[in-house]
Coordinates of C-alpha atoms and ligand atoms in Angstrom, one line a residue:
M272 CA 21.1 38.5 -48.8
P273 CA 23.4 36.2 -46.9
R274 CA 24.2 33.0 -48.7
K275 CA 22.8 29.8 -47.2
L276 CA 25.7 27.8 -45.8
K277 CA 26.0 24.3 -46.9
S278 CA 25.8 21.8 -44.1
S279 CA 28.9 19.7 -43.5
R280 CA 26.8 17.1 -41.7
K281 CA 25.9 13.9 -43.4
P282 CA 22.3 12.9 -43.1
V283 CA 21.7 10.3 -40.5
A284 CA 20.9 7.0 -41.9
V285 CA 17.5 5.6 -40.9
R286 CA 18.0 2.2 -39.3
R287 CA 15.6 -0.4 -40.5
A288 CA 13.7 -2.0 -37.6
S289 CA 13.6 -5.3 -39.5
R290 CA 17.3 -5.6 -39.7
P291 CA 18.5 -8.7 -37.9
L292 CA 20.6 -8.2 -34.7
S293 CA 24.2 -9.1 -34.9
R294 CA 25.2 -12.0 -32.6
E295 CA 26.9 -9.5 -30.1
R296 CA 23.9 -7.2 -30.0
A297 CA 21.5 -10.1 -29.7
A298 CA 23.5 -11.4 -26.7
S299 CA 23.6 -7.9 -25.1
A300 CA 19.8 -7.5 -25.6
S301 CA 19.1 -10.9 -24.0
G302 CA 21.4 -10.2 -21.0
R303 CA 24.0 -12.8 -22.0
G304 CA 26.5 -10.0 -22.7
Q305 CA 26.6 -8.9 -19.1
D306 CA 29.7 -10.8 -18.2
A307 CA 31.6 -9.5 -21.1
R308 CA 30.7 -5.9 -20.3
A309 CA 31.7 -6.4 -16.7
T310 CA 35.1 -7.6 -17.8
A311 CA 35.4 -4.6 -20.0
G312 CA 34.9 -2.3 -17.0
E313 CA 31.2 -1.5 -17.6
T314 CA 28.5 -1.8 -14.9
P315 CA 26.3 -4.9 -15.5
A316 CA 22.6 -4.4 -15.3
L317 CA 21.4 -4.7 -11.7
R318 CA 18.8 -7.5 -12.3
P319 CA 18.4 -9.8 -9.2
K320 CA 19.5 -13.3 -9.9
A321 CA 16.9 -16.0 -9.2
K322 CA 17.7 -18.0 -6.1
P323 CA 16.9 -21.6 -5.6
K324 CA 13.2 -22.1 -4.8
S325 CA 14.0 -23.5 -1.4
E326 CA 15.4 -20.0 -0.4
Y327 CA 12.2 -18.3 -1.2
T328 CA 10.2 -20.8 0.8
S329 CA 12.6 -21.2 3.7
P330 CA 10.9 -21.0 7.2
E331 CA 13.0 -17.8 8.0
R332 CA 11.6 -16.0 5.0
L333 CA 8.1 -17.2 5.5
H334 CA 8.3 -16.0 9.1
K335 CA 9.4 -12.6 7.9
I336 CA 6.5 -12.4 5.4
F337 CA 3.9 -13.4 8.1
A338 CA 5.4 -11.0 10.7
A339 CA 5.2 -8.1 8.1
L340 CA 1.6 -8.9 7.3
D341 CA 0.7 -9.2 11.0
Q342 CA 2.3 -5.8 11.6
L343 CA 0.7 -4.1 8.6
F344 CA -2.8 -5.7 8.9
P345 CA -3.3 -7.2 12.3
H346 CA -7.1 -7.1 12.0
A347 CA -7.6 -7.7 8.3
Q348 CA -11.1 -8.6 7.4
C349 CA -13.2 -9.3 4.3
A350 CA -14.3 -5.9 2.8
L351 CA -17.6 -7.2 1.5
R352 CA -20.5 -6.2 3.7
H353 CA -22.7 -9.1 4.8
E354 CA -24.8 -10.3 7.7
N355 CA -24.7 -14.1 7.1
A356 CA -23.1 -16.8 5.0
F357 CA -25.7 -16.5 2.2
Q358 CA -25.3 -12.8 1.8
L359 CA -21.5 -13.2 1.7
L360 CA -21.9 -15.9 -1.1
V361 CA -24.0 -13.5 -3.2
A362 CA -21.7 -10.6 -2.5
T363 CA -18.6 -12.8 -3.5
I364 CA -20.3 -13.8 -6.8
L365 CA -21.0 -10.1 -7.5
S366 CA -17.4 -9.1 -6.8
A367 CA -15.9 -11.0 -9.7
Q368 CA -14.3 -8.4 -12.0
C369 CA -15.7 -5.6 -9.8
T370 CA -14.6 -3.6 -6.8
D371 CA -15.8 -4.4 -3.3
E372 CA -16.9 -0.7 -3.0
R373 CA -19.2 -1.1 -6.0
V374 CA -20.7 -4.4 -4.6
N375 CA -21.2 -2.8 -1.2
K376 CA -23.3 -0.1 -2.9
V377 CA -25.5 -2.6 -4.6
T378 CA -26.1 -5.2 -1.9
P379 CA -27.9 -3.3 0.9
E380 CA -30.9 -2.7 -1.4
L381 CA -30.6 -6.1 -2.9
F382 CA -30.7 -7.9 0.4
K383 CA -33.6 -5.8 1.6
R384 CA -35.6 -6.8 -1.4
F385 CA -34.4 -10.5 -1.5
P386 CA -33.6 -11.5 2.1
T387 CA -33.4 -15.3 1.7
P388 CA -32.2 -18.0 -0.8
Q389 CA -35.9 -18.8 -1.5
D390 CA -36.4 -15.1 -2.6
F391 CA -33.5 -15.2 -5.0
A392 CA -34.5 -18.6 -6.3
A393 CA -38.0 -17.2 -7.2
V394 CA -36.8 -14.0 -9.0
S395 CA -36.7 -13.8 -12.8
P396 CA -33.2 -13.4 -14.3
A397 CA -34.3 -10.2 -16.0
V398 CA -35.3 -8.6 -12.7
L399 CA -32.1 -9.7 -10.9
E400 CA -29.9 -8.6 -13.8
N401 CA -31.4 -5.1 -13.6
E402 CA -30.6 -5.0 -9.9
I403 CA -27.0 -6.0 -10.3
R404 CA -26.2 -4.4 -13.7
S405 CA -23.6 -1.9 -12.3
T406 CA -21.4 -4.8 -11.0
G407 CA -20.8 -5.9 -14.6
F408 CA -21.1 -9.4 -16.2
Y409 CA -24.7 -9.2 -14.8
H410 CA -26.1 -11.9 -17.0
N411 CA -23.7 -14.6 -15.8
K412 CA -23.8 -13.4 -12.2
A413 CA -27.6 -13.5 -12.1
K414 CA -27.6 -17.0 -13.5
S415 CA -25.1 -18.1 -10.8
I416 CA -26.9 -16.4 -8.0
I417 CA -30.3 -17.8 -9.0
G418 CA -28.8 -21.3 -9.6
A419 CA -27.0 -21.4 -6.3
S420 CA -30.1 -20.1 -4.4
K421 CA -32.3 -22.8 -5.9
K422 CA -29.7 -25.5 -4.9
I423 CA -29.4 -24.1 -1.4
A424 CA -33.2 -23.9 -1.0
T425 CA -33.9 -27.3 -2.3
D426 CA -30.9 -29.5 -1.3
F427 CA -29.5 -27.8 1.7
G428 CA -32.6 -26.7 3.6
G429 CA -32.0 -23.0 2.9
Q430 CA -28.6 -23.0 4.6
V431 CA -25.2 -22.4 2.8
P432 CA -23.3 -25.7 3.1
R433 CA -20.3 -26.0 5.4
T434 CA -17.9 -28.3 3.3
M435 CA -15.8 -27.5 0.3
E436 CA -17.3 -30.6 -1.5
E437 CA -20.8 -29.4 -1.1
M438 CA -20.0 -25.7 -1.9
L439 CA -18.5 -26.8 -5.2
T440 CA -21.9 -28.3 -6.2
L441 CA -23.4 -24.8 -6.2
P442 CA -23.6 -23.2 -9.7
G443 CA -21.1 -20.5 -10.2
V444 CA -19.1 -21.5 -7.1
A445 CA -15.4 -22.4 -7.5
R446 CA -12.7 -22.8 -4.8
K447 CA -12.1 -19.0 -4.3
T448 CA -15.7 -18.2 -3.6
A449 CA -16.0 -21.4 -1.4
N450 CA -12.9 -20.5 0.6
V451 CA -14.2 -16.9 1.1
V452 CA -17.6 -18.1 2.5
L453 CA -16.3 -21.1 4.5
G454 CA -13.5 -19.1 6.0
T455 CA -15.1 -15.7 6.7
A456 CA -18.7 -16.6 7.4
Y457 CA -18.1 -20.0 9.2
G458 CA -14.4 -19.7 10.3
I459 CA -13.7 -23.1 8.6
P460 CA -10.2 -23.2 7.1
T461 CA -10.6 -25.3 4.0
G462 CA -7.9 -23.7 1.9
I463 CA -6.5 -20.2 1.0
V464 CA -8.4 -17.6 -1.0
V465 CA -6.5 -16.9 -4.2
D466 CA -8.0 -13.8 -5.9
T467 CA -6.1 -11.5 -8.2
H468 CA -4.1 -9.9 -5.4
V469 CA -3.0 -13.2 -3.8
F470 CA -2.2 -14.6 -7.2
R471 CA 0.0 -11.6 -8.2
I472 CA 1.8 -11.4 -4.8
A473 CA 2.5 -15.1 -4.6
H474 CA 4.3 -14.7 -7.9
R475 CA 6.2 -11.5 -6.9
L476 CA 7.3 -13.0 -3.7
K477 CA 8.2 -16.2 -5.6
L478 CA 6.1 -18.4 -3.4
S479 CA 4.5 -19.9 -6.5
A480 CA 5.1 -19.9 -10.2
A481 CA 1.9 -21.7 -11.1
G482 CA -0.4 -20.4 -13.8
T483 CA -3.8 -20.9 -12.2
P484 CA -5.4 -19.8 -8.9
E485 CA -6.1 -23.4 -8.0
K486 CA -2.4 -24.4 -8.5
V487 CA -1.2 -21.3 -6.6
E488 CA -3.4 -22.3 -3.7
Q489 CA -1.9 -25.7 -3.7
D490 CA 1.5 -24.2 -3.6
L491 CA 0.6 -21.9 -0.7
I492 CA -1.2 -24.5 1.4
P493 CA 2.0 -26.3 2.6
L494 CA 3.8 -23.0 3.2
V495 CA 1.1 -21.3 5.3
P496 CA 0.2 -22.9 8.8
R497 CA -3.5 -24.0 8.8
E498 CA -4.4 -21.6 11.6
R499 CA -3.3 -18.7 9.3
W500 CA -5.1 -19.9 6.1
I501 CA -8.1 -17.5 6.6
S502 CA -6.2 -14.5 7.9
F503 CA -3.4 -14.9 5.4
G504 CA -5.9 -14.5 2.5
H505 CA -7.4 -11.3 4.0
Q506 CA -3.9 -9.8 4.8
V507 CA -2.5 -10.5 1.4
I508 CA -5.6 -9.0 -0.3
W509 CA -5.1 -5.8 1.8
F510 CA -1.4 -5.9 1.1
G511 CA -2.2 -5.9 -2.6
R512 CA -4.7 -3.1 -2.3
K513 CA -2.5 -0.8 -0.2
I514 CA 1.2 -1.6 -1.0
C515 CA 1.9 -4.3 -3.6
Q516 CA -0.4 -2.8 -6.1
A517 CA -0.7 -4.3 -9.6
R518 CA 0.5 -1.4 -11.8
K519 CA 2.9 0.4 -9.5
P520 CA 3.9 -1.4 -6.4
R521 CA 4.9 0.9 -3.5
C522 CA 8.2 -0.9 -3.0
A523 CA 9.8 2.0 -1.1
D524 CA 7.1 1.6 1.6
C525 CA 7.2 -2.2 1.6
P526 CA 8.7 -4.0 4.7
L527 CA 9.5 -7.0 2.4
E528 CA 11.5 -5.1 -0.1
T529 CA 14.9 -6.5 1.1
T530 CA 13.5 -10.0 0.6
C531 CA 11.7 -9.4 -2.7
D532 CA 13.2 -10.2 -6.1
A533 CA 10.1 -9.3 -8.2
P534 CA 11.1 -8.2 -11.7
D535 CA 8.7 -5.3 -11.6
K536 CA 9.9 -3.8 -8.3
T537 CA 9.9 0.0 -8.3
V538 CA 13.1 0.6 -6.2
Ligands
SF4_870 S1 9.0 -5.0 -2.8 FE1 7.4 -4.2 -4.2 S2 6.9 -5.9 -5.5 FE2 8.1 -6.8 -3.7 S3 6.4 -7.4 -2.3 FE3 7.0 -5.3 -1.7 S4 5.6 -3.9 -2.9 FE4 5.5 -5.9 -3.8

């Protein structure tokens, strides 16, 4: 029987994860060691350096962004199916944390059963919750829809109001929903819709670093000409759905790739 050879290899020491980093390794991990590596002939990490904010919001760059959006989505529209401002209001409330496709499956039957704000105002929460259950968060959504319908029926003569100030008095309505309804249903540019797509893309394109949709909107308003406020919201939402997607942006297909310094670019 052959004798088992004794291995000359020393066992590999298991490195303890909790061991503190040396100063050099810590500098390397944080990126501060790049200059030293470059001096030693190594290739530094290709991380784009942040430019001054004014470069990201220069008229030339903004023009490039608008031109790309116009070329990609010249006829961008709201994807929520509706026939009037009230239906769009209800559909927009339902679209929170839900896809437009799902909302569009629910609303045809819903609007057939409850055609007016007065009909929604009279329905019991339990009945409405059952109708909208598949859109998620149905308890809060039913409360908002019934509350907004009651207010529209009693204070606004059954018509969705036409000003931001009045829209914000409706239960469950914040600036995003108000901008969607005023812009899309009435063609009134009161601001820029900032949903999850617009919020993400404003950050990736470094048009805003703000932490809330309301603050991002205030950053975008001076950058986007007023006549573009409505279409810009629609275009960026479609851009977010089709190209600059949340998890894996399609940067290789993006016409803004050369001007984009997003840290999560995929090219
Ligand atoms: S390059 Fe990528 S991250 Fe930047 S805007 Fe285009 S798709 Fe989004």
